[in-house]
JSON list of C-alpha atoms in Angstrom, two decimals:
[
{"chain": "A", "resi": 1, "resn": "MET", "atom": "CA", "xyz": [68.08, 9.86, -191.07]},
{"chain": "A", "resi": 2, "resn": "PHE", "atom": "CA", "xyz": [71.23, 10.95, -190.26]},
{"chain": "A", "resi": 3, "resn": "LYS", "atom": "CA", "xyz": [72.98, 9.42, -193.28]},
{"chain": "A", "resi": 4, "resn": "ALA", "atom": "CA", "xyz": [70.23, 11.16, -195.29]},
{"chain": "A", "resi": 5, "resn": "PHE", "atom": "CA", "xyz": [71.21, 14.34, -193.88]},
{"chain": "A", "resi": 6, "resn": "LEU", "atom": "CA", "xyz": [74.93, 14.07, -194.75]},
{"chain": "A", "resi": 7, "resn": "VAL", "atom": "CA", "xyz": [73.83, 12.98, -198.08]},
{"chain": "A", "resi": 8, "resn": "TYR", "atom": "CA", "xyz": [71.92, 16.06, -198.79]},
{"chain": "A", "resi": 9, "resn": "SER", "atom": "CA", "xyz": [74.40, 18.16, -196.87]},
{"chain": "A", "resi": 10, "resn": "HIS", "atom": "CA", "xyz": [77.00, 17.08, -199.03]},
{"chain": "A", "resi": 11, "resn": "LEU", "atom": "CA", "xyz": [75.04, 17.32, -202.25]},
{"chain": "A", "resi": 12, "resn": "ILE", "atom": "CA", "xyz": [74.07, 21.06, -201.39]},
{"chain": "A", "resi": 13, "resn": "ALA", "atom": "CA", "xyz": [77.58, 21.95, -200.64]},
{"chain": "A", "resi": 14, "resn": "ALA", "atom": "CA", "xyz": [78.75, 20.44, -204.04]},
{"chain": "A", "resi": 15, "resn": "CYS", "atom": "CA", "xyz": [76.00, 22.29, -206.04]},
{"chain": "A", "resi": 16, "resn": "LEU", "atom": "CA", "xyz": [76.80, 25.33, -204.18]},
{"chain": "A", "resi": 17, "resn": "ALA", "atom": "CA", "xyz": [80.76, 24.97, -204.98]},
{"chain": "A", "resi": 18, "resn": "ILE", "atom": "CA", "xyz": [79.76, 24.21, -208.75]},
{"chain": "A", "resi": 19, "resn": "ALA", "atom": "CA", "xyz": [77.65, 27.43, -208.56]},
{"chain": "A", "resi": 20, "resn": "ILE", "atom": "CA", "xyz": [80.15, 29.58, -207.34]},
{"chain": "A", "resi": 21, "resn": "ILE", "atom": "CA", "xyz": [82.96, 28.32, -209.43]},
{"chain": "A", "resi": 22, "resn": "TYR", "atom": "CA", "xyz": [81.22, 28.67, -212.50]},
{"chain": "A", "resi": 23, "resn": "PHE", "atom": "CA", "xyz": [79.76, 32.40, -212.36]},
{"chain": "A", "resi": 24, "resn": "GLN", "atom": "CA", "xyz": [82.92, 33.65, -210.85]},
{"chain": "A", "resi": 25, "resn": "ASP", "atom": "CA", "xyz": [85.05, 31.54, -213.89]},
{"chain": "A", "resi": 26, "resn": "SER", "atom": "CA", "xyz": [82.61, 33.28, -216.35]},
{"chain": "A", "resi": 27, "resn": "ALA", "atom": "CA", "xyz": [82.95, 36.75, -214.80]},
{"chain": "A", "resi": 28, "resn": "LEU", "atom": "CA", "xyz": [86.94, 36.59, -215.13]},
{"chain": "A", "resi": 29, "resn": "MET", "atom": "CA", "xyz": [86.74, 34.94, -218.62]},
{"chain": "A", "resi": 30, "resn": "SER", "atom": "CA", "xyz": [84.64, 38.02, -219.84]},
{"chain": "A", "resi": 31, "resn": "THR", "atom": "CA", "xyz": [87.46, 40.53, -218.95]},
{"chain": "A", "resi": 32, "resn": "ARG", "atom": "CA", "xyz": [89.58, 38.80, -221.54]},
{"chain": "A", "resi": 33, "resn": "GLY", "atom": "CA", "xyz": [92.49, 39.21, -219.03]},
{"chain": "A", "resi": 34, "resn": "ARG", "atom": "CA", "xyz": [92.06, 42.81, -218.34]},
{"chain": "A", "resi": 35, "resn": "ALA", "atom": "CA", "xyz": [92.82, 44.24, -215.00]},
{"chain": "A", "resi": 36, "resn": "LEU", "atom": "CA", "xyz": [89.90, 43.69, -212.73]},
{"chain": "A", "resi": 37, "resn": "ASN", "atom": "CA", "xyz": [87.97, 46.98, -211.11]},
{"chain": "A", "resi": 38, "resn": "GLN", "atom": "CA", "xyz": [87.69, 46.86, -207.22]},
{"chain": "A", "resi": 39, "resn": "LYS", "atom": "CA", "xyz": [84.19, 45.56, -207.44]},
{"chain": "A", "resi": 40, "resn": "ALA", "atom": "CA", "xyz": [85.62, 42.50, -209.41]},
{"chain": "A", "resi": 41, "resn": "ILE", "atom": "CA", "xyz": [88.44, 41.68, -207.00]},
{"chain": "A", "resi": 42, "resn": "ASP", "atom": "CA", "xyz": [86.01, 42.10, -203.73]},
{"chain": "A", "resi": 43, "resn": "GLU", "atom": "CA", "xyz": [83.68, 39.61, -205.36]},
{"chain": "A", "resi": 44, "resn": "LEU", "atom": "CA", "xyz": [86.56, 36.96, -206.16]},
{"chain": "A", "resi": 45, "resn": "LYS", "atom": "CA", "xyz": [87.91, 37.51, -202.70]},
{"chain": "A", "resi": 46, "resn": "ARG", "atom": "CA", "xyz": [84.34, 36.90, -201.16]},
{"chain": "A", "resi": 47, "resn": "ASN", "atom": "CA", "xyz": [83.83, 33.87, -203.48]},
{"chain": "A", "resi": 48, "resn": "ALA", "atom": "CA", "xyz": [87.12, 32.58, -202.86]},
{"chain": "A", "resi": 49, "resn": "ASN", "atom": "CA", "xyz": [86.39, 32.30, -199.11]},
{"chain": "A", "resi": 50, "resn": "LEU", "atom": "CA", "xyz": [83.03, 30.93, -199.74]},
{"chain": "A", "resi": 51, "resn": "ILE", "atom": "CA", "xyz": [84.63, 28.09, -201.50]},
{"chain": "A", "resi": 52, "resn": "ILE", "atom": "CA", "xyz": [87.09, 27.56, -198.74]},
{"chain": "A", "resi": 53, "resn": "THR", "atom": "CA", "xyz": [83.86, 27.16, -196.54]},
{"chain": "A", "resi": 54, "resn": "VAL", "atom": "CA", "xyz": [82.30, 24.91, -198.90]},
{"chain": "A", "resi": 55, "resn": "LEU", "atom": "CA", "xyz": [85.22, 22.85, -199.12]},
{"chain": "A", "resi": 56, "resn": "ILE", "atom": "CA", "xyz": [85.60, 22.40, -195.65]},
{"chain": "A", "resi": 57, "resn": "MET", "atom": "CA", "xyz": [81.85, 21.34, -195.32]},
{"chain": "A", "resi": 58, "resn": "LEU", "atom": "CA", "xyz": [82.66, 18.71, -198.33]},
{"chain": "A", "resi": 59, "resn": "TRP", "atom": "CA", "xyz": [85.73, 17.34, -196.30]},
{"chain": "A", "resi": 60, "resn": "VAL", "atom": "CA", "xyz": [83.51, 17.12, -193.23]},
{"chain": "A", "resi": 61, "resn": "SER", "atom": "CA", "xyz": [80.66, 15.41, -194.70]},
{"chain": "A", "resi": 62, "resn": "GLY", "atom": "CA", "xyz": [82.53, 13.53, -197.31]},
{"chain": "A", "resi": 63, "resn": "LEU", "atom": "CA", "xyz": [84.55, 11.91, -194.02]},
{"chain": "A", "resi": 64, "resn": "ALA", "atom": "CA", "xyz": [81.48, 11.51, -192.13]},
{"chain": "A", "resi": 65, "resn": "LEU", "atom": "CA", "xyz": [79.87, 9.32, -194.66]},
{"chain": "A", "resi": 66, "resn": "VAL", "atom": "CA", "xyz": [82.83, 7.09, -194.93]},
{"chain": "A", "resi": 67, "resn": "ILE", "atom": "CA", "xyz": [82.93, 6.69, -191.44]},
{"chain": "A", "resi": 68, "resn": "LEU", "atom": "CA", "xyz": [79.33, 5.56, -191.32]},
{"chain": "A", "resi": 69, "resn": "GLY", "atom": "CA", "xyz": [79.81, 3.73, -194.23]},
{"chain": "A", "resi": 70, "resn": "GLN", "atom": "CA", "xyz": [82.61, 1.70, -193.18]},
{"chain": "A", "resi": 71, "resn": "SER", "atom": "CA", "xyz": [80.60, 1.26, -189.66]},
{"chain": "A", "resi": 72, "resn": "ASN", "atom": "CA", "xyz": [77.60, -0.38, -191.80]},
{"chain": "A", "resi": 73, "resn": "ASN", "atom": "CA", "xyz": [79.88, -2.30, -194.19]},
{"chain": "A", "resi": 74, "resn": "PRO", "atom": "CA", "xyz": [83.36, -3.32, -192.94]},
{"chain": "A", "resi": 75, "resn": "GLU", "atom": "CA", "xyz": [84.21, -3.52, -197.17]},
{"chain": "A", "resi": 76, "resn": "TYR", "atom": "CA", "xyz": [83.42, -0.13, -197.71]},
{"chain": "A", "resi": 77, "resn": "LEU", "atom": "CA", "xyz": [86.96, 1.17, -197.95]},
{"chain": "A", "resi": 78, "resn": "MET", "atom": "CA", "xyz": [87.54, -1.44, -200.47]},
{"chain": "A", "resi": 79, "resn": "ASN", "atom": "CA", "xyz": [85.90, 0.54, -202.85]},
{"chain": "A", "resi": 80, "resn": "GLN", "atom": "CA", "xyz": [88.45, 1.72, -205.45]},
{"chain": "A", "resi": 81, "resn": "LYS", "atom": "CA", "xyz": [85.98, 4.32, -206.59]},
{"chain": "A", "resi": 82, "resn": "LEU", "atom": "CA", "xyz": [86.12, 5.77, -203.31]},
{"chain": "A", "resi": 83, "resn": "TRP", "atom": "CA", "xyz": [89.94, 6.40, -203.21]},
{"chain": "A", "resi": 84, "resn": "ALA", "atom": "CA", "xyz": [89.91, 7.82, -206.49]},
{"chain": "A", "resi": 85, "resn": "LYS", "atom": "CA", "xyz": [87.62, 10.42, -205.04]},
{"chain": "A", "resi": 86, "resn": "PHE", "atom": "CA", "xyz": [89.62, 11.10, -202.44]},
{"chain": "A", "resi": 87, "resn": "THR", "atom": "CA", "xyz": [92.67, 11.62, -204.85]},
{"chain": "A", "resi": 88, "resn": "VAL", "atom": "CA", "xyz": [90.62, 13.97, -206.90]},
{"chain": "A", "resi": 89, "resn": "VAL", "atom": "CA", "xyz": [89.31, 16.04, -203.98]},
{"chain": "A", "resi": 90, "resn": "SER", "atom": "CA", "xyz": [92.80, 16.11, -202.62]},
{"chain": "A", "resi": 91, "resn": "ILE", "atom": "CA", "xyz": [94.10, 17.55, -205.99]},
{"chain": "A", "resi": 92, "resn": "LEU", "atom": "CA", "xyz": [91.37, 20.10, -206.17]},
{"chain": "A", "resi": 93, "resn": "THR", "atom": "CA", "xyz": [92.14, 21.27, -202.26]},
{"chain": "A", "resi": 94, "resn": "LEU", "atom": "CA", "xyz": [96.12, 21.26, -203.27]},
{"chain": "A", "resi": 95, "resn": "ASN", "atom": "CA", "xyz": [95.49, 23.50, -206.27]},
{"chain": "A", "resi": 96, "resn": "GLY", "atom": "CA", "xyz": [92.99, 25.68, -204.40]},
{"chain": "A", "resi": 97, "resn": "LEU", "atom": "CA", "xyz": [95.95, 26.53, -202.19]},
{"chain": "A", "resi": 98, "resn": "VAL", "atom": "CA", "xyz": [98.08, 27.11, -205.17]},
{"chain": "A", "resi": 99, "resn": "LEU", "atom": "CA", "xyz": [94.99, 29.21, -206.60]},
{"chain": "A", "resi": 100, "resn": "HIS", "atom": "CA", "xyz": [94.66, 31.44, -203.38]},
{"chain": "A", "resi": 101, "resn": "ALA", "atom": "CA", "xyz": [98.64, 31.81, -203.22]},
{"chain": "A", "resi": 102, "resn": "HIS", "atom": "CA", "xyz": [99.79, 32.26, -206.35]},
{"chain": "A", "resi": 103, "resn": "SER", "atom": "CA", "xyz": [96.89, 32.60, -209.22]},
{"chain": "A", "resi": 104, "resn": "PHE", "atom": "CA", "xyz": [94.72, 34.94, -207.37]},
{"chain": "A", "resi": 105, "resn": "PRO", "atom": "CA", "xyz": [97.46, 37.71, -206.88]},
{"chain": "A", "resi": 106, "resn": "ILE", "atom": "CA", "xyz": [98.30, 37.77, -210.56]},
{"chain": "A", "resi": 107, "resn": "VAL", "atom": "CA", "xyz": [94.69, 37.96, -211.36]},
{"chain": "A", "resi": 108, "resn": "THR", "atom": "CA", "xyz": [93.97, 40.99, -209.04]},
{"chain": "A", "resi": 109, "resn": "SER", "atom": "CA", "xyz": [97.27, 42.59, -210.00]},
{"chain": "A", "resi": 110, "resn": "PRO", "atom": "CA", "xyz": [96.94, 46.14, -211.78]},
{"chain": "A", "resi": 111, "resn": "LYS", "atom": "CA", "xyz": [98.29, 44.75, -214.75]},
{"chain": "A", "resi": 112, "resn": "GLY", "atom": "CA", "xyz": [95.73, 41.95, -214.96]},
{"chain": "A", "resi": 113, "resn": "ILE", "atom": "CA", "xyz": [96.27, 38.23, -216.27]},
{"chain": "A", "resi": 114, "resn": "LEU", "atom": "CA", "xyz": [97.37, 39.57, -219.92]},
{"chain": "A", "resi": 115, "resn": "GLY", "atom": "CA", "xyz": [100.04, 42.07, -218.47]},
{"chain": "A", "resi": 116, "resn": "SER", "atom": "CA", "xyz": [101.61, 39.51, -216.42]},
{"chain": "A", "resi": 117, "resn": "THR", "atom": "CA", "xyz": [104.55, 37.16, -217.70]},
{"chain": "A", "resi": 118, "resn": "GLY", "atom": "CA", "xyz": [103.83, 34.25, -219.88]},
{"chain": "A", "resi": 119, "resn": "SER", "atom": "CA", "xyz": [104.67, 31.96, -217.07]},
{"chain": "A", "resi": 120, "resn": "ASP", "atom": "CA", "xyz": [102.38, 33.73, -214.87]},
{"chain": "A", "resi": 121, "resn": "GLN", "atom": "CA", "xyz": [99.54, 33.33, -217.43]},
{"chain": "A", "resi": 122, "resn": "LEU", "atom": "CA", "xyz": [100.53, 29.91, -217.68]},
{"chain": "A", "resi": 123, "resn": "LEU", "atom": "CA", "xyz": [100.11, 29.36, -213.81]},
{"chain": "A", "resi": 124, "resn": "VAL", "atom": "CA", "xyz": [96.77, 30.90, -213.87]},
{"chain": "A", "resi": 125, "resn": "PHE", "atom": "CA", "xyz": [95.27, 28.87, -216.74]},
{"chain": "A", "resi": 126, "resn": "VAL", "atom": "CA", "xyz": [96.60, 25.37, -215.59]},
{"chain": "A", "resi": 127, "resn": "THR", "atom": "CA", "xyz": [95.32, 26.00, -211.85]},
{"chain": "A", "resi": 128, "resn": "ALA", "atom": "CA", "xyz": [91.92, 27.06, -213.21]},
{"chain": "A", "resi": 129, "resn": "VAL", "atom": "CA", "xyz": [91.65, 23.99, -215.68]},
{"chain": "A", "resi": 130, "resn": "ILE", "atom": "CA", "xyz": [92.77, 21.84, -212.71]},
{"chain": "A", "resi": 131, "resn": "SER", "atom": "CA", "xyz": [90.30, 23.72, -210.44]},
{"chain": "A", "resi": 132, "resn": "LEU", "atom": "CA", "xyz": [87.05, 22.91, -212.99]},
{"chain": "A", "resi": 133, "resn": "VAL", "atom": "CA", "xyz": [88.03, 19.80, -214.10]},
{"chain": "A", "resi": 134, "resn": "SER", "atom": "CA", "xyz": [88.66, 18.66, -210.58]},
{"chain": "A", "resi": 135, "resn": "TRP", "atom": "CA", "xyz": [85.31, 20.00, -208.96]},
{"chain": "A", "resi": 136, "resn": "LEU", "atom": "CA", "xyz": [83.14, 18.43, -211.84]},
{"chain": "A", "resi": 137, "resn": "PHE", "atom": "CA", "xyz": [85.22, 15.12, -211.76]},
{"chain": "A", "resi": 138, "resn": "ALA", "atom": "CA", "xyz": [84.81, 14.84, -208.04]},
{"chain": "A", "resi": 139, "resn": "CYS", "atom": "CA", "xyz": [80.87, 15.56, -208.53]},
{"chain": "A", "resi": 140, "resn": "TYR", "atom": "CA", "xyz": [80.73, 12.91, -211.17]},
{"chain": "A", "resi": 141, "resn": "LEU", "atom": "CA", "xyz": [82.18, 10.23, -209.06]},
{"chain": "A", "resi": 142, "resn": "GLY", "atom": "CA", "xyz": [79.76, 11.25, -206.46]},
{"chain": "A", "resi": 143, "resn": "ILE", "atom": "CA", "xyz": [77.00, 10.00, -208.58]},
{"chain": "A", "resi": 144, "resn": "ALA", "atom": "CA", "xyz": [78.92, 7.44, -210.33]},
{"chain": "A", "resi": 145, "resn": "ARG", "atom": "CA", "xyz": [77.30, 4.60, -208.36]},
{"chain": "A", "resi": 146, "resn": "HIS", "atom": "CA", "xyz": [77.73, 2.26, -211.37]},
{"chain": "A", "resi": 147, "resn": "TRP", "atom": "CA", "xyz": [81.42, 2.39, -210.81]},
{"chain": "A", "resi": 148, "resn": "ASN", "atom": "CA", "xyz": [81.25, 1.39, -207.10]},
{"chain": "A", "resi": 149, "resn": "ASN", "atom": "CA", "xyz": [83.29, -1.63, -206.36]},
{"chain": "A", "resi": 150, "resn": "VAL", "atom": "CA", "xyz": [83.53, -2.45, -210.18]},
{"chain": "A", "resi": 151, "resn": "ALA", "atom": "CA", "xyz": [85.82, 0.26, -211.35]},
{"chain": "A", "resi": 152, "resn": "PRO", "atom": "CA", "xyz": [89.73, -0.26, -210.41]},
{"chain": "A", "resi": 153, "resn": "TYR", "atom": "CA", "xyz": [91.37, 3.07, -209.28]},
{"chain": "A", "resi": 154, "resn": "THR", "atom": "CA", "xyz": [93.66, 3.13, -212.22]},
{"chain": "A", "resi": 155, "resn": "TYR", "atom": "CA", "xyz": [90.83, 3.31, -214.51]},
{"chain": "A", "resi": 156, "resn": "VAL", "atom": "CA", "xyz": [88.96, 6.04, -212.80]},
{"chain": "A", "resi": 157, "resn": "MET", "atom": "CA", "xyz": [92.15, 7.96, -212.60]},
{"chain": "A", "resi": 158, "resn": "THR", "atom": "CA", "xyz": [92.87, 7.53, -216.27]},
{"chain": "A", "resi": 159, "resn": "VAL", "atom": "CA", "xyz": [89.56, 9.22, -217.02]},
{"chain": "A", "resi": 160, "resn": "TYR", "atom": "CA", "xyz": [90.07, 11.84, -214.89]},
{"chain": "A", "resi": 161, "resn": "VAL", "atom": "CA", "xyz": [93.76, 12.34, -216.60]},
{"chain": "A", "resi": 162, "resn": "VAL", "atom": "CA", "xyz": [92.32, 12.38, -220.12]},
{"chain": "A", "resi": 163, "resn": "ILE", "atom": "CA", "xyz": [89.55, 14.71, -219.45]},
{"chain": "A", "resi": 164, "resn": "LEU", "atom": "CA", "xyz": [92.16, 16.84, -217.76]},
{"chain": "A", "resi": 165, "resn": "SER", "atom": "CA", "xyz": [94.49, 16.61, -220.38]},
{"chain": "A", "resi": 166, "resn": "ILE", "atom": "CA", "xyz": [91.81, 17.35, -223.03]},
{"chain": "A", "resi": 167, "resn": "SER", "atom": "CA", "xyz": [90.80, 20.33, -221.08]},
{"chain": "A", "resi": 168, "resn": "MET", "atom": "CA", "xyz": [94.42, 21.49, -220.57]},
{"chain": "A", "resi": 169, "resn": "ILE", "atom": "CA", "xyz": [94.62, 21.66, -224.23]},
{"chain": "A", "resi": 170, "resn": "GLY", "atom": "CA", "xyz": [91.35, 23.72, -224.76]},
{"chain": "A", "resi": 171, "resn": "GLY", "atom": "CA", "xyz": [92.55, 25.92, -221.74]},
{"chain": "A", "resi": 172, "resn": "LEU", "atom": "CA", "xyz": [96.01, 26.60, -223.53]},
{"chain": "A", "resi": 173, "resn": "LEU", "atom": "CA", "xyz": [94.44, 27.40, -227.01]},
{"chain": "A", "resi": 174, "resn": "TYR", "atom": "CA", "xyz": [92.26, 29.67, -225.27]},
{"chain": "A", "resi": 175, "resn": "LEU", "atom": "CA", "xyz": [95.22, 31.23, -223.73]},
{"chain": "A", "resi": 176, "resn": "ARG", "atom": "CA", "xyz": [96.84, 31.73, -226.96]},
{"chain": "A", "resi": 177, "resn": "TYR", "atom": "CA", "xyz": [93.68, 33.21, -228.59]},
{"chain": "A", "resi": 178, "resn": "TRP", "atom": "CA", "xyz": [93.51, 35.70, -225.83]},
{"chain": "A", "resi": 179, "resn": "ARG", "atom": "CA", "xyz": [97.19, 36.56, -226.54]},
{"chain": "A", "resi": 180, "resn": "THR", "atom": "CA", "xyz": [97.39, 36.54, -230.21]},
{"chain": "A", "resi": 181, "resn": "GLY", "atom": "CA", "xyz": [93.66, 36.73, -231.29]},
{"chain": "A", "resi": 182, "resn": "SER", "atom": "CA", "xyz": [94.08, 33.60, -233.16]},
{"chain": "A", "resi": 183, "resn": "VAL", "atom": "CA", "xyz": [94.35, 29.77, -232.44]},
{"chain": "A", "resi": 184, "resn": "PRO", "atom": "CA", "xyz": [96.80, 27.64, -234.42]},
{"chain": "A", "resi": 185, "resn": "PHE", "atom": "CA", "xyz": [95.52, 25.22, -237.02]},
{"chain": "A", "resi": 186, "resn": "MET", "atom": "CA", "xyz": [91.79, 26.88, -236.63]},
{"chain": "A", "resi": 187, "resn": "HIS", "atom": "CA", "xyz": [92.09, 28.61, -240.06]},
{"chain": "A", "resi": 188, "resn": "LYS", "atom": "CA", "xyz": [92.02, 25.41, -241.56]},
{"chain": "A", "resi": 189, "resn": "PHE", "atom": "CA", "xyz": [88.62, 24.64, -240.18]},
{"chain": "A", "resi": 190, "resn": "LEU", "atom": "CA", "xyz": [86.82, 28.07, -240.74]}
]
């Protein structure tokens, strides 16, 4: 019964995090890099604080599940997919610190993202892409039972890096579109 409660709590927290991130990212993208009004800034701060709470809940429930799993099966920690999930969650946690400390002040500045320097714009987009990809991939790893004790750590992390790289290219093309109104090479396809 306790394990079911932990799994359910972990699932609800993950769903809540994805929903918050999706709606917040959609709201920020709709501004097209312009300065945010006070209501949008307040909402971003409220959502950022909620994500911190949810992330703590995920770490606590996740670690509790690992402790429970290890107590029931001494081989539990040999699952390399589990170590990949810890790595991805650690990446998204560290990235969250960078988001809060550096990207959010750029996003909430009176200049907005587009009024910021190129390096600041790049930082915002890179941290945003890392955040979204890491959250979604960590959630996928939570349900990827078919990788348990089968997929090597390097395989799982390679999949993550490939998805992150493709998403980063897409994010950088989107940033270029914001800056110039065009995407290089797209005129050949339109």
